[in-house]
Amino acid sequence: MTLLARIALKQCTTLGRQKAPAFMCIASKTTGTAQQQIDDYVARNQTRNRPTSPHLTIYTPQLTSMLSITHRGTGIWMATATSCFAFATLLRPETVDSMLAFASSLHGSMLGSAVLFEAKMTIAWPFMFHACNGLRHLIWDQAKGLGIKEVYTSGWTVLGLSTILSVLMVMMY
């Protein structure tokens, strides 16, 4: 790509030869480094009182966009947590039995039970939300439930169902 840009620039600036097409000359007229161009762009927008990212300040968060972001975030969180847990088990000298004994000892106090509940919910809720929202997307792939009312209803259903299922999952042990 760089080679093509250099050739186009050379053809636009070479005197005595046939000039390149106008679109090539316009596209290749850049000056300065990329950082200088970004700084110039930001400075121009600041003098015109234009926000840098208007979509963050103009639009209110919608359920659909928040669920989409949360779906991606839970996927990243589960992949990261699984990888870290697998790596940590390789480095830990204790066995799984000693880790389970520690978790069981937390049930003895109210604070320990609360900490254990939160730790379990940190694992269970992203899993259940990602699974429920994935099923919602599979239904959408069949072109069903794509109306605005149905999308919002299924979104709230996913939030409620994932919370209920994760609490049930945590209460199992």
Coordinates of N, CA and C in Angstrom, one line a residue:
M1 N 0.8 -1.2 0.0 CA 0.0 0.0 0.0 C 0.9 1.2 0.0
T2 N 1.9 1.2 0.8 CA 2.8 2.4 0.8 C 3.5 2.6 -0.5
L3 N 3.8 1.5 -1.2 CA 4.5 1.6 -2.5 C 3.5 2.2 -3.5
L4 N 2.3 1.9 -3.4 CA 1.3 2.5 -4.3 C 1.1 4.0 -4.0
A5 N 1.1 4.3 -2.8 CA 1.0 5.8 -2.4 C 2.2 6.5 -2.9
R6 N 3.4 6.0 -2.8 CA 4.6 6.6 -3.3 C 4.6 6.8 -4.8
I7 N 4.2 5.8 -5.5 CA 4.1 5.9 -7.0 C 3.1 6.9 -7.4
A8 N 1.9 7.0 -6.7 CA 0.9 8.0 -7.0 C 1.4 9.4 -6.7
L9 N 2.1 9.6 -5.6 CA 2.7 10.9 -5.3 C 3.7 11.3 -6.3
K10 N 4.6 10.4 -6.7 CA 5.6 10.7 -7.7 C 5.0 11.1 -9.0
Q11 N 3.9 10.4 -9.4 CA 3.2 10.8 -10.7 C 2.5 12.1 -10.6
C12 N 2.0 12.5 -9.4 CA 1.4 13.7 -9.2 C 2.3 14.9 -9.2
T13 N 3.5 14.7 -8.7 CA 4.5 15.8 -8.6 C 5.5 15.8 -9.7
T14 N 5.6 14.8 -10.6 CA 6.6 14.8 -11.7 C 6.2 15.8 -12.7
L15 N 7.1 16.7 -13.1 CA 6.8 17.7 -14.1 C 7.3 17.1 -15.5
G16 N 6.6 17.5 -16.5 CA 7.0 17.0 -17.9 C 6.4 15.7 -18.3
R17 N 5.8 15.0 -17.4 CA 5.2 13.7 -17.7 C 3.7 13.9 -17.7
Q18 N 3.0 12.9 -18.2 CA 1.5 12.9 -18.1 C 1.1 12.8 -16.6
K19 N 0.2 13.7 -16.2 CA -0.2 13.7 -14.8 C -1.1 12.5 -14.5
A20 N -1.1 12.0 -13.3 CA -1.9 11.0 -12.8 C -3.4 11.5 -12.7
P21 N -4.3 10.6 -12.6 CA -5.7 11.0 -12.4 C -5.9 11.8 -11.2
A22 N -6.9 12.7 -11.2 CA -7.0 13.7 -10.1 C -7.3 13.0 -8.7
F23 N -8.1 11.9 -8.7 CA -8.3 11.2 -7.5 C -7.1 10.7 -6.8
M24 N -6.1 10.3 -7.6 CA -4.8 9.8 -7.0 C -4.0 10.9 -6.4
C25 N -4.1 12.1 -7.0 CA -3.3 13.2 -6.5 C -4.0 13.7 -5.2
I26 N -5.3 13.7 -5.1 CA -5.9 14.2 -3.9 C -5.7 13.3 -2.8
A27 N -5.8 12.0 -3.1 CA -5.6 11.0 -2.0 C -4.2 11.0 -1.5
S28 N -3.2 11.3 -2.3 CA -1.9 11.2 -1.8 C -1.3 12.4 -1.3
K29 N -2.0 13.5 -1.2 CA -1.5 14.8 -0.7 C -1.6 14.8 0.9
T30 N -0.7 14.2 1.5 CA -0.7 14.2 3.0 C 0.6 14.8 3.4
T31 N 0.6 15.5 4.5 CA 1.8 16.1 5.1 C 1.9 15.7 6.5
G32 N 3.1 15.5 7.0 CA 3.4 15.3 8.4 C 3.1 13.8 8.7
T33 N 3.4 13.5 10.0 CA 3.2 12.2 10.5 C 1.7 12.0 10.8
A34 N 1.4 10.8 11.1 CA 0.0 10.5 11.5 C -0.4 11.2 12.8
Q35 N 0.5 11.3 13.7 CA 0.2 12.0 15.0 C -0.1 13.5 14.7
Q36 N 0.7 14.1 13.8 CA 0.5 15.5 13.5 C -0.9 15.7 12.9
Q37 N -1.3 14.8 12.0 CA -2.6 14.8 11.4 C -3.7 14.7 12.4
I38 N -3.5 13.8 13.3 CA -4.6 13.6 14.4 C -4.6 14.9 15.2
D39 N -3.5 15.4 15.6 CA -3.5 16.7 16.4 C -4.1 17.8 15.7
D40 N -3.9 17.9 14.4 CA -4.5 19.0 13.6 C -6.0 18.8 13.5
Y41 N -6.5 17.6 13.4 CA -7.9 17.3 13.3 C -8.6 17.6 14.6
V42 N -8.0 17.2 15.8 CA -8.5 17.5 17.1 C -8.6 19.0 17.3
A43 N -7.5 19.7 16.9 CA -7.4 21.2 17.1 C -8.5 21.9 16.3
R44 N -8.7 21.5 15.0 CA -9.8 22.0 14.2 C -11.2 21.8 14.8
N45 N -11.4 20.6 15.4 CA -12.7 20.4 16.0 C -12.9 21.1 17.3
Q46 N -11.8 21.4 18.0 CA -11.9 22.1 19.3 C -12.2 23.6 19.0
T47 N -11.6 24.2 17.9 CA -11.9 25.6 17.6 C -13.3 25.7 17.1
R48 N -13.9 24.7 16.5 CA -15.3 24.8 16.0 C -16.3 24.3 17.1
N49 N -15.8 24.0 18.3 CA -16.6 23.5 19.4 C -17.3 22.2 19.1
R50 N -16.7 21.4 18.4 CA -17.3 20.1 18.1 C -16.7 19.0 19.0
P51 N -17.6 18.2 19.5 CA -17.1 17.2 20.5 C -16.3 16.1 19.7
T52 N -15.3 15.5 20.4 CA -14.5 14.5 19.8 C -15.3 13.2 19.4
S53 N -16.2 12.8 20.3 CA -17.0 11.6 20.1 C -18.4 12.0 20.3
P54 N -19.1 12.5 19.4 CA -20.5 13.0 19.6 C -21.5 11.9 20.0
H55 N -21.2 10.7 19.6 CA -22.1 9.6 19.9 C -22.2 9.3 21.4
L56 N -21.1 9.6 22.1 CA -21.1 9.4 23.5 C -21.9 10.4 24.3
T57 N -22.0 11.6 23.8 CA -22.6 12.7 24.5 C -24.0 13.0 24.0
I58 N -24.4 12.6 22.8 CA -25.7 13.0 22.2 C -26.7 11.9 22.5
Y59 N -26.4 10.7 22.3 CA -27.4 9.6 22.5 C -27.4 9.1 23.9
T60 N -28.6 8.7 24.3 CA -28.7 8.1 25.6 C -28.5 6.6 25.5
P61 N -28.0 6.0 26.5 CA -27.8 4.5 26.4 C -29.1 3.8 26.2
Q62 N -29.1 2.8 25.3 CA -30.4 2.0 25.1 C -30.1 0.6 25.6
L63 N -31.2 -0.1 25.9 CA -31.1 -1.4 26.4 C -30.3 -2.3 25.4
T64 N -30.7 -2.1 24.1 CA -30.1 -3.0 23.1 C -28.5 -2.8 23.0
S65 N -28.1 -1.6 23.0 CA -26.6 -1.3 22.9 C -25.9 -1.8 24.2
M66 N -26.6 -1.6 25.4 CA -25.9 -2.0 26.6 C -25.8 -3.5 26.7
L67 N -26.9 -4.2 26.2 CA -26.8 -5.7 26.2 C -25.8 -6.2 25.2
S68 N -25.6 -5.5 24.1 CA -24.6 -5.9 23.1 C -23.2 -5.7 23.7
I69 N -23.0 -4.6 24.4 CA -21.7 -4.4 25.0 C -21.4 -5.4 26.1
T70 N -22.5 -5.6 26.9 CA -22.3 -6.6 28.0 C -22.1 -8.0 27.5
H71 N -22.7 -8.4 26.4 CA -22.5 -9.7 25.8 C -21.0 -9.9 25.4
R72 N -20.5 -8.8 24.8 CA -19.1 -8.9 24.4 C -18.2 -8.9 25.6
G73 N -18.5 -8.1 26.6 CA -17.7 -8.0 27.9 C -17.7 -9.3 28.6
T74 N -18.9 -10.0 28.7 CA -19.0 -11.3 29.4 C -18.2 -12.4 28.7
G75 N -18.2 -12.3 27.4 CA -17.4 -13.3 26.6 C -15.9 -13.1 26.9
I76 N -15.5 -11.8 26.9 CA -14.0 -11.6 27.1 C -13.7 -11.9 28.6
W77 N -14.6 -11.6 29.5 CA -14.4 -11.9 30.9 C -14.2 -13.5 31.1
M78 N -15.1 -14.2 30.5 CA -15.1 -15.7 30.7 C -13.8 -16.3 30.1
A79 N -13.4 -15.8 28.9 CA -12.2 -16.3 28.3 C -11.0 -16.0 29.2
T80 N -10.9 -14.7 29.7 CA -9.8 -14.3 30.5 C -9.8 -15.1 31.8
A81 N -10.9 -15.2 32.5 CA -11.0 -15.9 33.7 C -10.6 -17.4 33.6
T82 N -11.1 -18.0 32.5 CA -10.8 -19.4 32.3 C -9.3 -19.6 32.1
S83 N -8.7 -18.7 31.3 CA -7.3 -18.8 31.0 C -6.5 -18.6 32.3
C84 N -6.8 -17.6 33.1 CA -6.1 -17.2 34.3 C -6.3 -18.4 35.3
F85 N -7.5 -18.9 35.4 CA -7.7 -20.0 36.4 C -6.8 -21.2 36.0
A86 N -6.8 -21.6 34.7 CA -6.0 -22.7 34.3 C -4.5 -22.5 34.5
F87 N -4.1 -21.3 34.3 CA -2.7 -21.0 34.5 C -2.3 -21.0 36.0
A88 N -3.3 -20.5 36.8 CA -3.0 -20.4 38.3 C -3.0 -21.8 38.9
T89 N -3.8 -22.7 38.3 CA -3.8 -24.1 38.9 C -2.5 -24.8 38.6
L90 N -1.9 -24.4 37.5 CA -0.6 -25.0 37.2 C 0.5 -24.5 38.2
L91 N 0.4 -23.3 38.6 CA 1.4 -22.7 39.5 C 1.2 -23.0 41.0
R92 N -0.1 -23.3 41.4 CA -0.4 -23.5 42.8 C 0.1 -24.9 43.2
P93 N 0.8 -24.9 44.4 CA 1.3 -26.2 44.9 C 0.2 -27.0 45.5
E94 N -0.9 -26.4 45.9 CA -2.0 -27.1 46.6 C -2.8 -27.9 45.6
T95 N -3.5 -28.9 46.1 CA -4.4 -29.7 45.3 C -5.8 -29.0 45.2
V96 N -6.6 -29.6 44.4 CA -8.0 -29.1 44.3 C -8.7 -29.3 45.7
D97 N -8.4 -30.4 46.4 CA -9.1 -30.7 47.6 C -8.8 -29.6 48.7
S98 N -7.6 -29.0 48.7 CA -7.3 -28.0 49.7 C -8.1 -26.7 49.3
M99 N -8.2 -26.4 48.0 CA -9.0 -25.2 47.6 C -10.5 -25.4 48.0
L100 N -11.0 -26.6 47.8 CA -12.4 -26.8 48.2 C -12.6 -26.8 49.7
A101 N -11.6 -27.2 50.4 CA -11.7 -27.1 51.9 C -11.7 -25.6 52.3
F102 N -10.9 -24.8 51.7 CA -10.9 -23.4 52.0 C -12.2 -22.8 51.7
A103 N -12.8 -23.1 50.5 CA -14.1 -22.6 50.2 C -15.2 -23.0 51.2
S104 N -15.1 -24.3 51.6 CA -16.0 -24.8 52.6 C -15.9 -24.1 54.0
S105 N -14.6 -23.7 54.3 CA -14.4 -23.0 55.6 C -15.0 -21.6 55.6
L106 N -15.2 -21.0 54.4 CA -15.8 -19.7 54.3 C -17.3 -19.7 54.7
H107 N -18.0 -20.9 54.6 CA -19.4 -21.0 55.0 C -19.6 -20.8 56.5
G108 N -18.6 -20.9 57.3 CA -18.7 -20.8 58.7 C -19.1 -19.5 59.2
S109 N -18.8 -18.4 58.6 CA -19.2 -17.1 59.1 C -20.1 -16.4 58.1
M110 N -20.7 -15.3 58.6 CA -21.6 -14.5 57.7 C -20.9 -13.8 56.6
L111 N -19.7 -13.2 57.0 CA -18.9 -12.5 56.1 C -18.3 -13.4 55.0
G112 N -17.9 -14.6 55.5 CA -17.3 -15.6 54.6 C -18.3 -16.1 53.5
S113 N -19.6 -16.2 54.0 CA -20.7 -16.7 53.1 C -21.0 -15.6 52.1
A114 N -20.9 -14.3 52.5 CA -21.2 -13.2 51.6 C -20.1 -13.1 50.6
V115 N -18.8 -13.3 51.0 CA -17.7 -13.2 50.1 C -17.8 -14.4 49.1
L116 N -18.1 -15.5 49.6 CA -18.2 -16.7 48.7 C -19.4 -16.5 47.7
F117 N -20.5 -16.0 48.2 CA -21.7 -15.7 47.3 C -21.3 -14.8 46.2
E118 N -20.6 -13.7 46.5 CA -20.1 -12.7 45.5 C -19.1 -13.3 44.5
A119 N -18.2 -14.1 45.0 CA -17.3 -14.8 44.2 C -17.9 -15.7 43.2
K120 N -18.9 -16.5 43.7 CA -19.7 -17.4 42.8 C -20.5 -16.6 41.8
M121 N -21.1 -15.5 42.2 CA -21.9 -14.7 41.3 C -21.0 -14.1 40.2
T122 N -19.8 -13.7 40.6 CA -18.9 -13.1 39.6 C -18.6 -14.1 38.5
I123 N -18.6 -15.4 38.8 CA -18.4 -16.4 37.8 C -19.7 -16.8 37.1
A124 N -20.8 -17.0 37.9 CA -22.1 -17.5 37.4 C -22.8 -16.6 36.5
W125 N -22.9 -15.3 36.9 CA -23.7 -14.3 36.1 C -23.2 -14.1 34.7
P126 N -21.9 -13.8 34.5 CA -21.5 -13.7 33.1 C -21.8 -14.9 32.3
F127 N -21.6 -16.1 32.9 CA -21.9 -17.3 32.1 C -23.3 -17.4 31.8
M128 N -24.2 -17.2 32.7 CA -25.7 -17.4 32.4 C -26.1 -16.3 31.5
F129 N -25.6 -15.0 31.7 CA -26.1 -13.9 30.8 C -25.6 -14.2 29.3
H130 N -24.4 -14.7 29.2 CA -23.8 -14.9 27.9 C -24.6 -16.1 27.2
A131 N -25.0 -17.1 28.0 CA -25.7 -18.2 27.5 C -27.1 -17.8 27.1
C132 N -27.8 -17.1 27.9 CA -29.2 -16.6 27.6 C -29.2 -15.7 26.4
N133 N -28.3 -14.7 26.4 CA -28.2 -13.8 25.3 C -27.8 -14.5 24.0
G134 N -27.0 -15.5 24.1 CA -26.6 -16.3 22.9 C -27.9 -17.0 22.3
L135 N -28.7 -17.6 23.2 CA -30.0 -18.2 22.7 C -30.9 -17.1 22.1
R136 N -30.9 -15.9 22.6 CA -31.7 -14.8 22.0 C -31.1 -14.5 20.6
H137 N -29.8 -14.5 20.5 CA -29.3 -14.3 19.1 C -29.6 -15.4 18.2
L138 N -29.6 -16.7 18.7 CA -30.0 -17.8 17.8 C -31.4 -17.7 17.3
I139 N -32.3 -17.1 18.2 CA -33.7 -16.9 17.8 C -33.7 -15.8 16.7
W140 N -32.9 -14.8 16.9 CA -32.8 -13.7 15.9 C -32.3 -14.2 14.6
D141 N -31.4 -15.2 14.6 CA -30.9 -15.7 13.4 C -31.9 -16.4 12.5
Q142 N -33.0 -16.8 13.2 CA -34.2 -17.4 12.5 C -35.2 -16.3 12.0
A143 N -34.8 -15.1 12.2 CA -35.6 -13.9 11.8 C -36.9 -13.8 12.6
K144 N -36.8 -14.2 13.9 CA -38.0 -14.1 14.8 C -37.7 -13.1 15.9
G145 N -38.7 -12.4 16.3 CA -38.5 -11.5 17.4 C -37.7 -10.3 17.2
L146 N -37.7 -9.8 15.9 CA -36.9 -8.6 15.6 C -37.6 -7.3 15.6
G147 N -38.8 -7.3 16.0 CA -39.5 -6.0 16.2 C -39.0 -5.3 17.4
I148 N -39.2 -4.0 17.5 CA -38.7 -3.2 18.6 C -39.3 -3.7 19.9
K149 N -40.6 -3.9 20.0 CA -41.2 -4.4 21.2 C -40.6 -5.8 21.7
E150 N -40.5 -6.7 20.7 CA -40.0 -8.0 21.0 C -38.5 -7.9 21.4
V151 N -37.7 -7.1 20.8 CA -36.3 -6.9 21.2 C -36.2 -6.5 22.6
Y152 N -36.9 -5.5 23.0 CA -36.9 -5.0 24.4 C -37.4 -6.0 25.4
T153 N -38.5 -6.7 25.0 CA -39.0 -7.7 25.9 C -38.0 -8.8 26.1
S154 N -37.4 -9.3 25.0 CA -36.4 -10.4 25.1 C -35.2 -9.9 25.9
G155 N -34.8 -8.6 25.7 CA -33.7 -8.1 26.5 C -33.9 -8.1 28.0
W156 N -35.1 -7.6 28.4 CA -35.4 -7.6 29.8 C -35.6 -9.1 30.3
T157 N -36.1 -9.9 29.5 CA -36.2 -11.4 29.9 C -34.8 -12.0 30.1
V158 N -33.9 -11.7 29.2 CA -32.5 -12.2 29.3 C -31.9 -11.7 30.6
L159 N -32.1 -10.4 30.9 CA -31.5 -9.9 32.2 C -32.1 -10.6 33.4
G160 N -33.4 -10.7 33.4 CA -34.1 -11.3 34.6 C -33.8 -12.8 34.7
L161 N -33.8 -13.5 33.6 CA -33.6 -14.9 33.6 C -32.1 -15.3 33.9
S162 N -31.2 -14.5 33.4 CA -29.8 -14.7 33.7 C -29.5 -14.5 35.2
T163 N -30.2 -13.5 35.8 CA -30.0 -13.2 37.2 C -30.6 -14.4 38.1
I164 N -31.8 -14.8 37.7 CA -32.4 -15.9 38.5 C -31.7 -17.2 38.3
L165 N -31.3 -17.5 37.1 CA -30.5 -18.8 36.9 C -29.1 -18.7 37.6
S166 N -28.5 -17.6 37.6 CA -27.2 -17.5 38.3 C -27.4 -17.6 39.8
V167 N -28.4 -17.0 40.4 CA -28.6 -17.2 41.8 C -28.9 -18.6 42.2
L168 N -29.8 -19.3 41.3 CA -30.0 -20.7 41.6 C -28.8 -21.6 41.4
M169 N -27.9 -21.2 40.5 CA -26.7 -21.9 40.3 C -25.8 -21.8 41.5
V170 N -25.7 -20.6 42.0 CA -24.9 -20.3 43.2 C -25.4 -21.0 44.4
M171 N -26.7 -21.1 44.6 CA -27.3 -21.7 45.8 C -27.2 -23.2 45.7
M172 N -26.8 -23.8 44.6 CA -26.7 -25.2 44.6 C -25.6 -25.8 45.5
Y173 N -24.6 -25.0 45.7 CA -23.5 -25.4 46.6 C -23.2 -24.3 47.5

